[in-house]
mmCIF file of C-alpha atoms in Angstrom:
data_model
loop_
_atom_site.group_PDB
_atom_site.id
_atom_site.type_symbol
_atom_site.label_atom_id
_atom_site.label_comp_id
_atom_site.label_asym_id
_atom_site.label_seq_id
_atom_site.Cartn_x
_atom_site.Cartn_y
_atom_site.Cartn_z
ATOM 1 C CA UNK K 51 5.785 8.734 8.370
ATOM 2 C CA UNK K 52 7.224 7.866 11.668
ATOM 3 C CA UNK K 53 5.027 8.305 14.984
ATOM 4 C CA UNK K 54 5.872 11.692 15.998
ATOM 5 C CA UNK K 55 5.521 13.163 12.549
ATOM 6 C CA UNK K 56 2.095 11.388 12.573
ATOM 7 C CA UNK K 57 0.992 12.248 16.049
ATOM 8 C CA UNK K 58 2.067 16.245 14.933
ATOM 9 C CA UNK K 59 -0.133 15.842 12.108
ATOM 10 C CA UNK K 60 -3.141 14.032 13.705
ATOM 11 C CA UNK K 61 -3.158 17.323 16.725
ATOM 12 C CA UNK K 62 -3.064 19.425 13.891
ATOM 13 C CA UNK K 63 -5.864 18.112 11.696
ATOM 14 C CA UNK K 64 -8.169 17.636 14.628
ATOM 15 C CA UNK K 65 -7.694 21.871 15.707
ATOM 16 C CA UNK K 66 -8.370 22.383 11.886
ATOM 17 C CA UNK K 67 -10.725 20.369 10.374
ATOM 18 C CA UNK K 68 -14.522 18.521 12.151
ATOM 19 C CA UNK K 69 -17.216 17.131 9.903
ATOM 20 C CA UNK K 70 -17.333 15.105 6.643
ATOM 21 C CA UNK K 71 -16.800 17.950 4.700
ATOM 22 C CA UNK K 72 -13.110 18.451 5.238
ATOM 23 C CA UNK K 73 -12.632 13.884 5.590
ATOM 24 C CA UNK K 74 -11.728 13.739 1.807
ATOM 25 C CA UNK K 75 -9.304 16.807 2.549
ATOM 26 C CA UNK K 76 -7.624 14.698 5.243
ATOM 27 C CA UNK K 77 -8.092 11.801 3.723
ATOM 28 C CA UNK K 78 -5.870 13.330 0.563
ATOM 29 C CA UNK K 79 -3.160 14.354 2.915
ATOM 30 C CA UNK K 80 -3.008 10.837 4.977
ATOM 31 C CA UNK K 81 -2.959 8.850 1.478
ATOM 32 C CA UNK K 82 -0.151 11.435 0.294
ATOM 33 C CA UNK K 83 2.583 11.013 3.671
ATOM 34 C CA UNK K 84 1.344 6.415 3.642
ATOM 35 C CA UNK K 85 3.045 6.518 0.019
ATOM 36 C CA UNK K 86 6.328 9.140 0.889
ATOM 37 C CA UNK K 87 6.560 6.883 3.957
ATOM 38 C CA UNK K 88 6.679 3.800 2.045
ATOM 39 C CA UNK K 89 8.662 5.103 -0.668
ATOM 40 C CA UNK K 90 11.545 6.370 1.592
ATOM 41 C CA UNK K 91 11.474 2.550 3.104
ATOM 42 C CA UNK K 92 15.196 1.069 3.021
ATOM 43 C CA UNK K 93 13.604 -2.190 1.271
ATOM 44 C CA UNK K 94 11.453 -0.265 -1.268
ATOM 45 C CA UNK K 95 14.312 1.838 -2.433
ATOM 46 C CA UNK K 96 16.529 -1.196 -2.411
ATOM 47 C CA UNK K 97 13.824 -3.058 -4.895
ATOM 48 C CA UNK K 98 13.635 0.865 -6.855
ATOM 49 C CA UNK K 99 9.301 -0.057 -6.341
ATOM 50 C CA UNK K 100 7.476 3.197 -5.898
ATOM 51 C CA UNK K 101 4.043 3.782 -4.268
ATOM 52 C CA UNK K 102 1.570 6.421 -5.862
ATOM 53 C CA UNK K 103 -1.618 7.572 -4.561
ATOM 54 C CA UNK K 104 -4.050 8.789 -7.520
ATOM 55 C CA UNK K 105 -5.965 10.730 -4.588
ATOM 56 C CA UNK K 106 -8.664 7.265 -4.781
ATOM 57 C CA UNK K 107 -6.487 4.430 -4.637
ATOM 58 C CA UNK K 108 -2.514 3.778 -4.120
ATOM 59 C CA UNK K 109 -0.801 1.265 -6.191
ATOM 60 C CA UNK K 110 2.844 -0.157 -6.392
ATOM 61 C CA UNK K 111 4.750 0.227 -9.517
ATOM 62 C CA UNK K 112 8.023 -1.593 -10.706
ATOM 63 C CA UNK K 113 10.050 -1.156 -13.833
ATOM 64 C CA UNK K 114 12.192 -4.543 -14.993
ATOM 65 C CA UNK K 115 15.361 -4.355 -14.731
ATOM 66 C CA UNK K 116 17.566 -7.068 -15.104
ATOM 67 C CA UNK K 117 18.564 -7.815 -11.453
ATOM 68 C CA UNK K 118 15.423 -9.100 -10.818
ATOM 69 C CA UNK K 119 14.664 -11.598 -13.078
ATOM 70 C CA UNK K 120 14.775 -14.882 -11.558
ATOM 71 C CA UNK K 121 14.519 -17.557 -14.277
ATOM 72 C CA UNK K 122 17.640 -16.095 -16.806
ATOM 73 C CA UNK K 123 16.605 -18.596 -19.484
ATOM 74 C CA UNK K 124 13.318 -17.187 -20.112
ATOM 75 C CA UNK K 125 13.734 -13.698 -18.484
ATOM 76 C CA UNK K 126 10.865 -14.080 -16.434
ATOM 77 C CA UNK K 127 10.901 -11.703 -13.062
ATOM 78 C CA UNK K 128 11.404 -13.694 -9.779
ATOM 79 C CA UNK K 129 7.887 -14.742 -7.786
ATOM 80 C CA UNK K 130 9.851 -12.821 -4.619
ATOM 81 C CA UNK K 131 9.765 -9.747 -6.209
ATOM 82 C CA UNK K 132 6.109 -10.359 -7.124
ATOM 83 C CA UNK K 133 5.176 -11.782 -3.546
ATOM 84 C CA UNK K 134 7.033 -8.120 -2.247
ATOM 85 C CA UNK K 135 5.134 -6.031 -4.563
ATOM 86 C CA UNK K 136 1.773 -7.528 -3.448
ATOM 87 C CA UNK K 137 2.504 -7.419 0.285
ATOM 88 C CA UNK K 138 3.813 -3.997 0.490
ATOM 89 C CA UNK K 139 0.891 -2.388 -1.490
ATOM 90 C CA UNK K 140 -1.635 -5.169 0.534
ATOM 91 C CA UNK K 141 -0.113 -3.708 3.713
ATOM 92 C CA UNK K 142 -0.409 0.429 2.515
ATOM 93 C CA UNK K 143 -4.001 -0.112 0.985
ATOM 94 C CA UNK K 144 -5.019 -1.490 4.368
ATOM 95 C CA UNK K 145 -3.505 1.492 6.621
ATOM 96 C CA UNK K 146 -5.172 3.930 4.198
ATOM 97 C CA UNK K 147 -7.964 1.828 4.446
ATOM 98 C CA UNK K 148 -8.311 2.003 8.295
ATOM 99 C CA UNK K 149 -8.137 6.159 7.462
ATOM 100 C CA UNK K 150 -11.249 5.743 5.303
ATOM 101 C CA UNK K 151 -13.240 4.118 6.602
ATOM 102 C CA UNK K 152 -12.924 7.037 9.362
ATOM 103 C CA UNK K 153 -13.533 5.317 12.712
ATOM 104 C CA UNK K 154 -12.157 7.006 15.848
ATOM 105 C CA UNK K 155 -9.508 9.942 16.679
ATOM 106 C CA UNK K 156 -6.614 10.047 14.128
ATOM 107 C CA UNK K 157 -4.327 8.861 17.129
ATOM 108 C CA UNK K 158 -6.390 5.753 17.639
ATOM 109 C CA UNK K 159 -5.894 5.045 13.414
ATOM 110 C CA UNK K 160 -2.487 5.965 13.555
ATOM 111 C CA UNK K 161 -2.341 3.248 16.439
ATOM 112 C CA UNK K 162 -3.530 0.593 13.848
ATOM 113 C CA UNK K 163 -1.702 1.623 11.111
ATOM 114 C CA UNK K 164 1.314 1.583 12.900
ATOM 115 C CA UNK K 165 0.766 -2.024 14.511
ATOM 116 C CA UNK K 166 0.083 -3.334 11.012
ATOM 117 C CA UNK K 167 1.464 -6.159 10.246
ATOM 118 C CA UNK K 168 1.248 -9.149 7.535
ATOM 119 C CA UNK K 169 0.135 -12.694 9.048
ATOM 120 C CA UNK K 170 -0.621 -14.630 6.210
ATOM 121 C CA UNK K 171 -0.035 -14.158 2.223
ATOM 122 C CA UNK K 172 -1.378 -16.188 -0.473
ATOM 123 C CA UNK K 173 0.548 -15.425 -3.979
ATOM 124 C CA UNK K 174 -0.802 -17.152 -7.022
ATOM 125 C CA UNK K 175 1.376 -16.797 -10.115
ATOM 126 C CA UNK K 176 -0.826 -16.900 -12.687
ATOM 127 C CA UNK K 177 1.565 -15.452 -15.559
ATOM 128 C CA UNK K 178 5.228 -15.540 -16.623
ATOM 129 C CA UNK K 179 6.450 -12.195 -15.065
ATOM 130 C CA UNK K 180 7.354 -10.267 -18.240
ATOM 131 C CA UNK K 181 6.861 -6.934 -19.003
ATOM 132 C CA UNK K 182 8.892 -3.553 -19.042
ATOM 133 C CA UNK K 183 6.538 -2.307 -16.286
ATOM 134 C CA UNK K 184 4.780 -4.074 -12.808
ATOM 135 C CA UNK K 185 1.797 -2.403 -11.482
ATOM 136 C CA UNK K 186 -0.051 -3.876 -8.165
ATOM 137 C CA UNK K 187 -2.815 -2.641 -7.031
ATOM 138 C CA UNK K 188 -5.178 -4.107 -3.694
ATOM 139 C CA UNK K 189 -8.865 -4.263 -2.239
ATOM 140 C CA UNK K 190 -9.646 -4.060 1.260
ATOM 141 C CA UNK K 191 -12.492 -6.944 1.218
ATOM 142 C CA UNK K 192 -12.415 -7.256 5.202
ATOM 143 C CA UNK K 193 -11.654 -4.393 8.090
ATOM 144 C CA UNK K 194 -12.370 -5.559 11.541
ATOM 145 C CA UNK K 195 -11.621 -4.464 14.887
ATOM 146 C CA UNK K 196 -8.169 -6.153 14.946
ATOM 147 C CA UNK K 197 -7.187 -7.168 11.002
ATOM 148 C CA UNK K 198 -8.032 -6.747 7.672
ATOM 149 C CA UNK K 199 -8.485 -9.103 4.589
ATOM 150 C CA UNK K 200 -6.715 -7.764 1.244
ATOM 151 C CA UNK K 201 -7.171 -8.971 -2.465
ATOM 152 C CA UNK K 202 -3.752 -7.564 -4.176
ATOM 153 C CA UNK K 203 -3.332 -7.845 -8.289
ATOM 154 C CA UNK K 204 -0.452 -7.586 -10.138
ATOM 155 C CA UNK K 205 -0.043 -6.802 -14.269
ATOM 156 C CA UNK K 206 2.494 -6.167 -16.389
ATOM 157 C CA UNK K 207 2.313 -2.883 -18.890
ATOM 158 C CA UNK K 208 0.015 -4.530 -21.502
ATOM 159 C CA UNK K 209 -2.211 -5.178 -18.442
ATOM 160 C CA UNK K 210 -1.592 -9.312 -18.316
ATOM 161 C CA UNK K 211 -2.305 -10.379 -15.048
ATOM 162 C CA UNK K 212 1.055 -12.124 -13.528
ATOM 163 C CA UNK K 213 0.030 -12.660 -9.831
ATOM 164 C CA UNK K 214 -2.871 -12.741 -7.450
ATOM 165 C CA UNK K 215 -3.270 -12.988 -3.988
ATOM 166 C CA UNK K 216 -4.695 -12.350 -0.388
ATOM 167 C CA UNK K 217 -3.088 -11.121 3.195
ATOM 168 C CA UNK K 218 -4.482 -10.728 6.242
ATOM 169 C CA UNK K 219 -2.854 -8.054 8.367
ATOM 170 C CA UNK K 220 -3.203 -7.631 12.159
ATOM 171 C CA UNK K 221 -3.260 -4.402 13.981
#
């Protein structure tokens, strides 16, 4: 969702909706346009990874595919792709964090979210990265006034754990 899109939709939820009730409503709606955003990303598309929001919590998913394995004698997938997974879905869970939590106009959140930006990332590999299937998922465990602190987790379709880590992302 680019800034006018987002600025149109932020106008038109304030008219609409005041009070908690109608939050969750919103809050539906804001997690639904992070993921189409992210999904219609150049780099996503070019990796095939697709975001999906479950209405609670948005994760990253990742089929193999051969053009991303990285060690060809043991097919295992390559940690870049793993580092990517866990940064992009780090970076989403935050901005739909900074929704949640509900602080301030939608114009001022749409100003974080939109400044977000990854300053440090931790990735430890914890498993060989095989699988038919990558799933990450991420945990805001820090929102301040200026950043947030994310745990991300990756598995493979029998639910191994293959990669761990933690970003902190500026806005």
């Amino acid at each position: 969702m680019n800034e006018e899109e987002f600025t149109q939709f932020a106008i038109e939820e304030e008219k609409t909706h005041s009070g908690k009730d109608e939050h969750q409503l919103r809050f539906d709606q804001v997690g639904k346009r992070l993921v189409r955003a992210f999904n219609n990303s150049p780099y996503l598309k070019l990796n095939k990874m697709e975001m999906r929001f479950d209405g609670e919590q948005i994760r990253c998913y990742l089929d193999a595919r051969e053009d991303l394995i990285g060690n060809v004698n043991f097919s295992i997938l390559h940690g870049g792709v793993a580092a990517t997974m866990l940064d992009s879905v780090g970076g989403i869970v935050a901005m739909l964090e900074i929704y949640r939590r509900n602080q301030g106009s939608l114009m001022n959140q749409f100003k974080k979210i939109s400044r977000l930006a990854t300053v440090d990332l931790r990735i430890d590999y914890l498993s060989p990265g095989r699988g038919k299937q990558f799933i990450a998922s991420g945990e805001v465990v820090r929102l301040g006034r200026k950043g947030a602190t994310v745990q991300m987790k990756m598995v493979n379709d029998e639910g191994r754990t293959i990669a761990m880590g933690v970003a902190s992302f500026a806005f």
